[in-house]
């Protein structure tokens, strides 16, 4: 193991420019992947915030006693997918309308009677805010005799579902394409390192070194360069996030997600080294 570590250190000393190029290539390749991930992360957060506003509103028949609504609240809250139920009286509905529609204050002042009905606002648990579950809960609420009308904005919820699906597919395709491109770019860079030491590899084969012995320093070299590239990419992503966050409030990776990015860089460096060394050894054997 000490020999392998020494060989890795020597690799950086022998070809500092090539080693720096490999780390920089990995860093910028992962930087792009990381940016795509940040966009996807913040888009998902935005969708989640919009999704939190999804609710089903049951407007009550006029004259429905508060006691009846209170009993119904307990039944509704016990229904799977329901997070909470809020009773809004006729007077509360009018006061809310006055606050939200201040420009129509004169109209409200001229009202002889309150035209707004009482209602039950049903908030849903995460995972039950898609169009199918919302429609299912709305249909169930229609079974209550005092429910005169049920509203939940079907078209708006369905559009939210489609947007979430499209965002997921686009993120997967774009992120996957950049990841594949990263492997190709990193593989080319590592192959340059392998070719630079092709004579050394040939001599090692002549003196009886096994493929595993030859591969080890290259694999560790790729692993170290991948880890350094991943850390550099993480730093660049944070710099980009800090610049954007001053203009547009956004979110950064969690500690676990940051570790995944660095781990991905490490794995890419290891994979690129394994493929490059393996290909070179097969070529040497063929000759």
Coordinates of C-alpha atoms in Angstrom, one line a residue:
X1 CA 0.0 0.0 0.0
X2 CA 2.9 2.3 0.8
X3 CA 4.3 1.7 -2.6
X4 CA 1.0 2.5 -4.3
X5 CA 0.7 5.8 -2.4
X6 CA 4.3 6.7 -3.3
X7 CA 3.6 6.0 -7.0
X8 CA 0.5 8.2 -6.8
X9 CA 2.6 11.0 -5.3
X10 CA 5.3 10.5 -7.9
X11 CA 2.6 10.7 -10.6
X12 CA 1.7 14.3 -9.5
X13 CA 5.4 15.2 -9.3
X14 CA 6.4 13.8 -12.6
X15 CA 3.6 15.4 -14.6
X16 CA 2.2 18.3 -12.5
X17 CA 0.7 20.0 -15.6
X18 CA -1.0 16.9 -16.8
X19 CA -2.2 16.1 -13.2
X20 CA -3.5 19.6 -12.8
X21 CA -5.2 19.3 -16.2
X22 CA -6.9 16.1 -15.1
X23 CA -8.2 17.6 -11.9
X24 CA -9.3 20.7 -13.7
X25 CA -11.1 18.7 -16.3
X26 CA -12.9 16.6 -13.7
X27 CA -13.8 19.8 -11.7
X28 CA -15.3 21.6 -14.7
X29 CA -17.2 18.5 -15.9
X30 CA -18.6 18.0 -12.5
X31 CA -19.3 21.8 -12.1
X32 CA -21.7 21.6 -15.0
X33 CA -23.3 18.5 -13.6
X34 CA -23.5 20.2 -10.3
X35 CA -25.1 23.3 -11.8
X36 CA -27.8 21.1 -13.5
X37 CA -28.3 19.5 -10.1
X38 CA -28.7 22.9 -8.4
X39 CA -31.3 24.0 -10.9
X40 CA -33.2 20.8 -10.5
X41 CA -33.0 21.1 -6.7
X42 CA -34.3 24.7 -6.6
X43 CA -37.0 23.9 -9.2
X44 CA -38.1 21.0 -7.0
X45 CA -38.2 23.3 -3.9
X46 CA -40.3 25.8 -5.8
X47 CA -42.7 23.1 -6.9
X48 CA -42.9 21.9 -3.3
X49 CA -43.7 25.4 -2.1
X50 CA -46.5 25.7 -4.7
X51 CA -47.7 22.2 -3.9
X52 CA -48.1 23.1 -0.2
X53 CA -50.9 25.5 -1.2
X54 CA -52.9 22.6 -2.7
X55 CA -56.1 22.2 -0.7
X56 CA -59.8 21.2 -1.2
X57 CA -62.4 23.6 -0.1
X58 CA -65.9 22.4 0.8
X59 CA -68.5 25.3 0.8
X60 CA -71.3 24.6 3.2
X61 CA -75.0 25.0 2.8
X62 CA -76.2 28.2 4.4
X63 CA -77.5 27.6 7.9
X64 CA -75.3 24.6 8.6
X65 CA -74.8 24.5 12.4
X66 CA -71.2 24.9 13.6
X67 CA -71.7 21.7 15.7
X68 CA -72.3 19.7 12.6
X69 CA -69.2 21.1 10.9
X70 CA -67.1 20.4 14.0
X71 CA -68.2 16.7 14.1
X72 CA -67.4 16.4 10.3
X73 CA -64.0 17.9 10.9
X74 CA -63.0 14.9 13.0
X75 CA -64.3 12.5 10.4
X76 CA -62.5 14.3 7.6
X77 CA -59.1 14.5 9.5
X78 CA -59.3 10.7 10.0
X79 CA -59.4 10.2 6.2
X80 CA -56.1 9.0 4.6
X81 CA -54.1 11.8 3.1
X82 CA -55.8 14.6 5.1
X83 CA -53.3 16.7 7.1
X84 CA -55.7 19.3 8.7
X85 CA -59.2 20.8 8.3
X86 CA -60.0 24.5 9.1
X87 CA -63.5 25.8 9.6
X88 CA -64.0 29.3 8.1
X89 CA -67.3 30.9 9.2
X90 CA -69.3 33.3 7.0
X91 CA -68.0 36.3 8.9
X92 CA -64.3 35.0 8.7
X93 CA -64.8 34.6 4.9
X94 CA -66.0 38.2 4.6
X95 CA -63.2 39.6 6.7
X96 CA -60.6 37.6 4.6
X97 CA -62.2 39.0 1.4
X98 CA -62.0 42.5 2.7
X99 CA -58.2 42.1 3.4
X100 CA -57.4 40.3 0.1
X101 CA -59.6 42.6 -2.0
X102 CA -59.0 46.0 -0.4
X103 CA -59.6 47.8 -3.7
X104 CA -63.3 46.6 -3.5
X105 CA -63.8 48.0 0.0
X106 CA -66.7 50.2 -1.1
X107 CA -68.5 47.2 -2.5
X108 CA -68.2 45.4 0.8
X109 CA -69.4 48.4 2.7
X110 CA -72.6 48.6 0.6
X111 CA -73.5 44.9 1.2
X112 CA -76.8 44.5 3.1
X113 CA -76.1 40.8 3.8
X114 CA -73.0 38.6 3.8
X115 CA -73.0 36.7 0.4
X116 CA -70.1 34.4 1.3
X117 CA -70.8 30.9 2.7
X118 CA -68.9 29.1 5.5
X119 CA -66.4 26.5 4.4
X120 CA -64.1 23.7 5.4
X121 CA -60.5 24.1 4.1
X122 CA -58.9 20.7 3.8
X123 CA -55.1 20.6 3.6
X124 CA -53.4 17.4 2.4
X125 CA -50.4 15.5 3.5
X126 CA -47.2 15.4 1.4
X127 CA -47.5 12.6 -1.2
X128 CA -51.3 13.2 -1.5
X129 CA -51.2 16.5 -3.3
X130 CA -51.2 15.0 -6.9
X131 CA -54.3 15.4 -9.1
X132 CA -55.5 11.8 -8.5
X133 CA -55.5 11.9 -4.7
X134 CA -56.9 15.4 -4.6
X135 CA -59.8 14.4 -6.9
X136 CA -60.4 11.2 -4.8
X137 CA -60.6 13.3 -1.5
X138 CA -62.9 15.9 -3.3
X139 CA -65.2 13.1 -4.5
X140 CA -65.4 11.7 -0.9
X141 CA -66.3 15.2 0.5
X142 CA -69.2 15.4 -1.9
X143 CA -70.8 12.7 0.2
X144 CA -71.5 15.1 3.0
X145 CA -75.0 16.5 2.8
X146 CA -74.0 20.0 4.0
X147 CA -71.3 20.3 1.3
X148 CA -73.0 22.5 -1.3
X149 CA -69.9 22.8 -3.6
X150 CA -66.4 21.4 -3.7
X151 CA -63.5 23.3 -5.2
X152 CA -59.9 22.3 -5.6
X153 CA -58.7 23.9 -8.9
X154 CA -58.5 20.6 -11.0
X155 CA -56.7 22.2 -14.0
X156 CA -54.2 24.0 -11.7
X157 CA -53.3 20.7 -9.9
X158 CA -53.1 18.8 -13.2
X159 CA -50.7 21.4 -14.6
X160 CA -48.6 21.2 -11.4
X161 CA -48.4 17.4 -12.0
X162 CA -47.3 17.8 -15.6
X163 CA -44.7 20.4 -14.7
X164 CA -43.2 18.1 -12.0
X165 CA -43.1 15.2 -14.5
X166 CA -41.5 17.3 -17.2
X167 CA -38.9 18.8 -14.8
X168 CA -37.9 15.4 -13.6
X169 CA -37.5 14.0 -17.2
X170 CA -35.5 17.1 -18.4
X171 CA -33.3 17.0 -15.3
X172 CA -32.6 13.3 -15.7
X173 CA -31.8 13.5 -19.5
X174 CA -29.7 16.7 -19.2
X175 CA -27.9 15.5 -16.1
X176 CA -27.3 12.0 -17.6
X177 CA -26.0 13.5 -20.8
X178 CA -23.5 15.7 -19.0
X179 CA -22.5 12.8 -16.8
X180 CA -21.7 10.7 -19.8
X181 CA -19.8 13.5 -21.4
X182 CA -17.9 13.9 -18.2
X183 CA -16.8 10.2 -18.3
X184 CA -15.6 10.6 -21.9
X185 CA -13.7 13.8 -21.2
X186 CA -12.1 12.5 -18.0
X187 CA -11.3 9.2 -19.7
X188 CA -9.4 11.0 -22.4
X189 CA -7.5 13.1 -19.9
X190 CA -6.5 10.0 -17.8
X191 CA -5.6 8.1 -21.0
X192 CA -3.0 10.8 -21.7
X193 CA -1.4 10.0 -18.3
X194 CA -1.4 6.3 -19.0
X195 CA 0.2 6.9 -22.5
X196 CA 2.9 9.0 -20.9
X197 CA 3.9 6.1 -18.7
X198 CA 3.4 3.4 -21.4
X199 CA 7.2 2.6 -21.4
X200 CA 7.1 2.1 -17.7
X201 CA 4.1 -0.2 -18.0
X202 CA 5.8 -2.3 -20.7
X203 CA 8.9 -2.7 -18.5
X204 CA 6.8 -3.7 -15.6
X205 CA 5.1 -6.4 -17.7
X206 CA 8.5 -7.7 -18.9
X207 CA 9.7 -8.2 -15.3
X208 CA 6.6 -10.2 -14.5
X209 CA 4.3 -7.6 -12.8
X210 CA 0.7 -8.7 -12.7
X211 CA -2.1 -6.6 -14.1
X212 CA -3.4 -5.9 -10.7
X213 CA 0.0 -4.5 -9.5
X214 CA 0.2 -2.3 -12.6
X215 CA -3.3 -1.0 -12.2
X216 CA -3.3 -0.2 -8.5
X217 CA -1.3 3.1 -8.7
X218 CA -3.3 4.3 -11.7
X219 CA -6.6 3.5 -10.0
X220 CA -5.5 5.3 -6.9
X221 CA -4.2 8.2 -9.0
X222 CA -7.6 8.4 -10.7
X223 CA -9.4 8.2 -7.4
X224 CA -7.4 11.0 -5.8
X225 CA -7.8 13.2 -8.9
X226 CA -11.5 12.5 -9.0
X227 CA -11.9 13.4 -5.3
X228 CA -9.9 16.6 -5.8
X229 CA -11.9 17.4 -8.9
X230 CA -15.2 16.8 -7.0
X231 CA -14.1 19.1 -4.1
X232 CA -13.1 21.8 -6.6
X233 CA -16.5 21.4 -8.4
X234 CA -18.3 21.7 -5.1
X235 CA -16.4 24.9 -4.3
X236 CA -17.2 26.3 -7.8
X237 CA -20.9 25.4 -7.4
X238 CA -21.0 27.1 -4.0
X239 CA -19.4 30.3 -5.5
X240 CA -22.0 30.2 -8.3
X241 CA -24.8 29.7 -5.7
X242 CA -23.5 32.6 -3.6
X243 CA -23.5 34.9 -6.6
X244 CA -27.0 33.9 -7.6
X245 CA -28.4 33.9 -4.1
X246 CA -27.7 37.7 -3.8
X247 CA -30.2 38.3 -6.7
X248 CA -32.5 35.3 -6.3
X249 CA -33.1 33.4 -3.1
X250 CA -32.1 29.8 -3.7
X251 CA -31.0 26.6 -1.9
X252 CA -27.7 24.8 -1.9
X253 CA -26.9 21.1 -1.5
X254 CA -27.3 19.4 1.9
X255 CA -24.2 17.9 3.4
X256 CA -25.3 14.5 2.1
X257 CA -25.9 15.8 -1.4
X258 CA -22.5 17.6 -1.4
X259 CA -20.8 14.3 -0.3
X260 CA -22.6 12.5 -3.2
X261 CA -21.2 15.1 -5.7
X262 CA -17.6 14.5 -4.4
X263 CA -18.2 10.8 -4.3
X264 CA -19.4 10.9 -7.9
X265 CA -16.2 12.7 -8.9
X266 CA -14.2 10.1 -7.1
X267 CA -16.1 7.3 -8.8
X268 CA -15.7 9.0 -12.2
X269 CA -11.9 9.3 -11.7
X270 CA -11.7 5.7 -10.7
X271 CA -13.8 4.4 -13.5
X272 CA -12.0 6.5 -16.1
X273 CA -8.6 5.2 -14.9
X274 CA -9.8 1.6 -14.8
X275 CA -11.1 1.8 -18.4
X276 CA -8.0 3.6 -19.7
X277 CA -5.5 1.2 -18.0
X278 CA -7.5 -1.8 -19.0
X279 CA -7.6 -0.8 -22.6
X280 CA -3.9 0.0 -22.6
X281 CA -3.0 -3.4 -21.1
X282 CA -5.1 -5.2 -23.6
X283 CA -3.3 -3.4 -26.4
X284 CA 0.1 -4.3 -24.9
X285 CA -1.0 -8.0 -24.7
X286 CA -2.1 -7.9 -28.3
X287 CA 1.3 -6.5 -29.4

